[in-house]
Each structure stands twice: as structure tokens, then as C-alpha cells.
């Protein structure tokens, strides 16, 4: 009976925390929307920035990474950006995300001399920081930013801190991700975003 009570208490706590996070995030929606829409609507950008995700342990592109790269390549072939910049270090294994994405993009027909890589970023804030730093070195002022759809709002809020013109382009979600997994992913992103806005971004 005691164990059942403890389980019910945990479920109640989780439910309460979920409602609280949902409420806080709802209050922050105007802030998020402003961050994402304050920039001019332009059809072409200096660079397409593709945010990394962990590669497989054999240093092959995983499904999330493939979908992000595919979106970046699609935009590049449409003439949306002059260059593609892949950003991401090795976080979960010894495979550098930017380099794995570069290899995959080349296999999809993008010339190596059209690709830029940023290999230091270990989180979304660093993706933005190091990518924008590289942009400024190249005199670039605008970017089309590609990431997974559940990650869009958090990435958008981060890039809003760096004073560039940008727009967000969501990649497709992998077909093998179930609705429950997608829901949990979105919920996790909402939790992280709320935490970042309240307590600041990790550098």
C-alpha cells in the first residue's frame, strides 16, 4: 500500500510539474514569437546553418541528422543560401557532428567548397555563438537556420540573442519516431526552453 501511495505521489508531482511548465511556456509564447519574427522576411540568405545532432557510434549520420542535412541541401539547391555551414562537435561519442554532416551532404551532391564546418559547439547556445562568429568573420549578415521541428523554438530563441537576420526552417521528423516519442521530445524541448529563459543559457 505504501509503494502504491509513493507511485501515485510521483505521478501527481509529474502531472503538476507538466502543467506548471505548460503554463509558464504559454506565458512566454509572445516572447518566443517576437524572437522568431522580428527579422525582415527575405528569400535569400548568406548562409544556411544546419544544427548538429549526435552521429551513430560508427560515425555515420543518424536519422535525425540525415533529415536536417537533407533540408539544408534542399534549401541550398533552391538557391536559398550561398554556403552551407554545419555546426556541432563530438558530444555523445568520438564522431564530430559537423564532419559527419559534411560527408553526408557531399554524398547528396553538394560540392565540398560550398561547405563550411564549425566543430566546437557542444550545445544549442554554442551552435549559435560559434556559427555567428564564423559568419561575422566572413562578413555574412543573414542565415537560414535548419533544425528539427521540435527544436525550432528553442534554437530560434537562442539565435535571437546574436543580432543577425535569420529565419527558421524545420527539417522533417524521422519516420521511425512514434507519436509518443515525438510528444516526449517536444515536451523535453519545452522544459529546456523554459529553464533557459528563466535561469539563462549555458555557455
C-alpha positions as a printed NumPy array, in Angstrom:
array([[  0.   ,   0.   ,   0.   ],
       [  2.869,   2.327,   0.855],
       [  4.518,   1.673,  -2.536],
       [  1.27 ,   2.404,  -4.374],
       [  0.949,   5.655,  -2.46 ],
       [  4.504,   6.645,  -3.394],
       [  3.82 ,   5.869,  -7.056],
       [  0.639,   7.962,  -7.001],
       [  2.515,  10.85 ,  -5.382],
       [  5.181,  10.683,  -8.11 ],
       [  2.523,  10.642, -10.823],
       [  0.814,  13.647,  -9.219],
       [  4.125,  15.533,  -8.989],
       [  4.917,  14.795, -12.644],
       [  1.434,  15.931, -13.691],
       [  1.708,  19.122, -11.616],
       [  5.165,  19.936, -12.99 ],
       [  3.917,  19.318, -16.544],
       [  1.014,  21.717, -16.029],
       [  3.321,  24.317, -14.493],
       [  5.779,  24.104, -17.392],
       [  2.931,  24.312, -19.885],
       [  1.56 ,  27.391, -18.113],
       [  4.948,  29.136, -17.961],
       [  5.702,  28.361, -21.602],
       [  2.279,  29.673, -22.642],
       [  3.072,  32.954, -20.894],
       [  6.338,  33.094, -22.806],
       [  4.805,  32.454, -26.239],
       [  4.639,  36.18 , -27.157],
       [  8.337,  36.487, -26.303],
       [  9.178,  33.444, -28.411],
       [  7.108,  34.634, -31.348],
       [  8.761,  38.052, -31.261],
       [ 12.173,  36.419, -31.229],
       [ 11.3  ,  34.401, -34.294],
       [  9.532,  37.028, -36.367],
       [ 11.336,  40.295, -35.656],
       [ 13.738,  39.863, -38.575],
       [ 12.947,  41.016, -42.131],
       [ 11.357,  38.441, -44.414],
       [ 13.979,  37.725, -47.047],
       [ 14.079,  34.948, -49.607],
       [ 17.839,  34.503, -49.817],
       [ 20.483,  34.304, -47.123],
       [ 24.242,  34.466, -46.945],
       [ 24.489,  31.032, -45.38 ],
       [ 22.404,  28.013, -44.436],
       [ 23.247,  26.839, -40.907],
       [ 22.424,  23.218, -40.096],
       [ 22.474,  22.385, -36.392],
       [ 24.062,  19.095, -35.436],
       [ 22.68 ,  16.056, -33.674],
       [ 24.643,  13.035, -32.424],
       [ 26.071,  10.734, -35.081],
       [ 25.929,   6.958, -34.819],
       [ 28.806,   5.279, -32.973],
       [ 30.276,   4.202, -36.335],
       [ 30.371,   7.885, -37.364],
       [ 27.539,   7.514, -39.849],
       [ 24.707,  10.048, -39.94 ],
       [ 21.718,   9.08 , -37.806],
       [ 18.119,   9.59 , -38.914],
       [ 17.681,  12.989, -37.236],
       [ 20.975,  14.22 , -38.667],
       [ 20.089,  12.925, -42.143],
       [ 16.785,  14.794, -42.122],
       [ 18.462,  18.035, -41.05 ],
       [ 21.158,  17.726, -43.701],
       [ 18.557,  16.819, -46.328],
       [ 16.651,  20.024, -45.552],
       [ 19.841,  22.07 , -45.718],
       [ 20.788,  20.518, -49.049],
       [ 17.272,  21.141, -50.383],
       [ 17.491,  24.83 , -49.466],
       [ 20.977,  25.106, -50.946],
       [ 19.897,  23.583, -54.256],
       [ 16.982,  26.042, -54.34 ],
       [ 19.472,  28.892, -54.084],
       [ 18.337,  29.963, -50.611],
       [ 21.924,  30.284, -49.359],
       [ 25.404,  30.742, -50.832],
       [ 27.062,  28.292, -48.452],
       [ 26.075,  25.563, -46.002],
       [ 27.556,  25.685, -42.51 ],
       [ 27.36 ,  22.508, -40.432],
       [ 27.801,  23.055, -36.707],
       [ 28.482,  20.502, -33.99 ],
       [ 31.3  ,  18.897, -32.032],
       [ 31.557,  15.328, -30.713],
       [ 29.215,  15.111, -27.728],
       [ 27.994,  11.536, -27.199],
       [ 30.816,   9.704, -28.965],
       [ 34.067,  10.394, -30.808],
       [ 32.343,  11.404, -34.047],
       [ 32.386,  15.116, -34.876],
       [ 28.855,  16.024, -35.936],
       [ 29.82 ,  18.777, -38.401],
       [ 32.244,  16.486, -40.231],
       [ 29.737,  13.626, -40.431],
       [ 27.13 ,  16.035, -41.819],
       [ 29.639,  17.366, -44.331],
       [ 30.354,  13.846, -45.597],
       [ 26.643,  13.109, -45.9  ],
       [ 25.969,  16.381, -47.747],
       [ 28.75 ,  15.631, -50.226],
       [ 27.132,  12.233, -50.862],
       [ 23.956,  14.164, -51.73 ],
       [ 25.681,  16.237, -54.386],
       [ 26.959,  19.315, -52.554],
       [ 30.478,  20.373, -53.515],
       [ 32.991,  20.437, -50.666],
       [ 33.989,  24.01 , -51.494],
       [ 30.402,  25.116, -50.795],
       [ 30.528,  23.709, -47.256],
       [ 31.704,  25.316, -44.022],
       [ 32.125,  23.445, -40.745],
       [ 32.116,  24.541, -37.123],
       [ 33.441,  21.798, -34.821],
       [ 33.454,  23.339, -31.325],
       [ 29.776,  23.612, -30.384],
       [ 28.511,  21.163, -27.77 ],
       [ 25.013,  22.603, -27.269],
       [ 22.478,  24.852, -28.986],
       [ 23.847,  28.057, -27.468],
       [ 27.331,  27.21 , -28.722],
       [ 25.901,  26.26 , -32.139],
       [ 24.644,  29.823, -32.404],
       [ 27.665,  31.5  , -30.816],
       [ 30.33 ,  29.825, -32.944],
       [ 28.261,  29.891, -36.139],
       [ 27.592,  33.621, -35.833],
       [ 31.25 ,  34.219, -35.009],
       [ 32.217,  32.432, -38.229],
       [ 29.563,  34.38 , -40.141],
       [ 30.997,  37.69 , -38.971],
       [ 34.499,  36.64 , -39.998],
       [ 33.113,  36.027, -43.497],
       [ 31.078,  39.276, -43.487],
       [ 27.813,  37.314, -43.596],
       [ 24.784,  39.001, -42.04 ],
       [ 21.869,  36.631, -42.68 ],
       [ 21.219,  32.941, -42.172],
       [ 18.639,  30.269, -42.897],
       [ 18.753,  28.021, -39.845],
       [ 17.819,  24.349, -40.102],
       [ 16.967,  22.07 , -37.212],
       [ 14.315,  19.528, -36.254],
       [ 10.777,  20.832, -35.835],
       [ 10.563,  20.143, -32.051],
       [ 13.828,  22.082, -31.593],
       [ 12.785,  25.136, -33.635],
       [ 11.522,  27.429, -30.855],
       [ 14.496,  26.826, -28.588],
       [ 17.006,  27.326, -31.394],
       [ 15.144,  30.439, -32.534],
       [ 15.198,  31.948, -29.041],
       [ 18.954,  31.334, -28.831],
       [ 19.798,  32.853, -32.236],
       [ 17.72 ,  35.92 , -31.325],
       [ 20.482,  36.862, -28.881],
       [ 23.133,  37.332, -31.572],
       [ 21.857,  40.194, -33.724],
       [ 21.713,  38.593, -37.166],
       [ 18.892,  38.397, -39.709],
       [ 17.627,  34.843, -39.772],
       [ 14.7  ,  32.548, -40.412],
       [ 13.996,  29.057, -39.148],
       [ 13.457,  26.09 , -41.481],
       [ 12.244,  22.873, -39.822],
       [ 13.543,  19.542, -41.06 ],
       [ 11.224,  16.565, -41.362],
       [ 10.921,  14.312, -38.334],
       [ 12.283,  10.775, -38.865],
       [  9.567,   8.364, -39.977],
       [ 10.56 ,   5.808, -37.342],
       [  9.822,   8.183, -34.453],
       [  6.474,   7.288, -32.894],
       [  3.866,   9.852, -31.9  ],
       [  4.681,   9.213, -28.246],
       [  8.407,   9.731, -28.814],
       [  7.675,  12.943, -30.708],
       [  5.399,  14.155, -27.914],
       [  8.075,  13.43 , -25.294],
       [ 10.693,  15.162, -27.441],
       [  8.542,  18.288, -27.731],
       [  7.812,  18.214, -24.014],
       [ 11.524,  17.909, -23.238],
       [ 12.312,  20.844, -25.504],
       [  9.629,  22.903, -23.785],
       [ 11.129,  22.098, -20.383],
       [ 14.644,  23.031, -21.501],
       [ 13.484,  26.247, -23.162],
       [ 11.536,  27.327, -20.087],
       [ 14.558,  26.607, -17.88 ],
       [ 16.861,  28.584, -20.194],
       [ 14.61 ,  31.621, -20.311],
       [ 14.177,  31.684, -16.535],
       [ 17.737,  30.798, -15.497],
       [ 19.788,  31.732, -18.562],
       [ 21.543,  29.825, -21.332],
       [ 24.522,  27.521, -20.721],
       [ 27.658,  28.761, -22.435]])
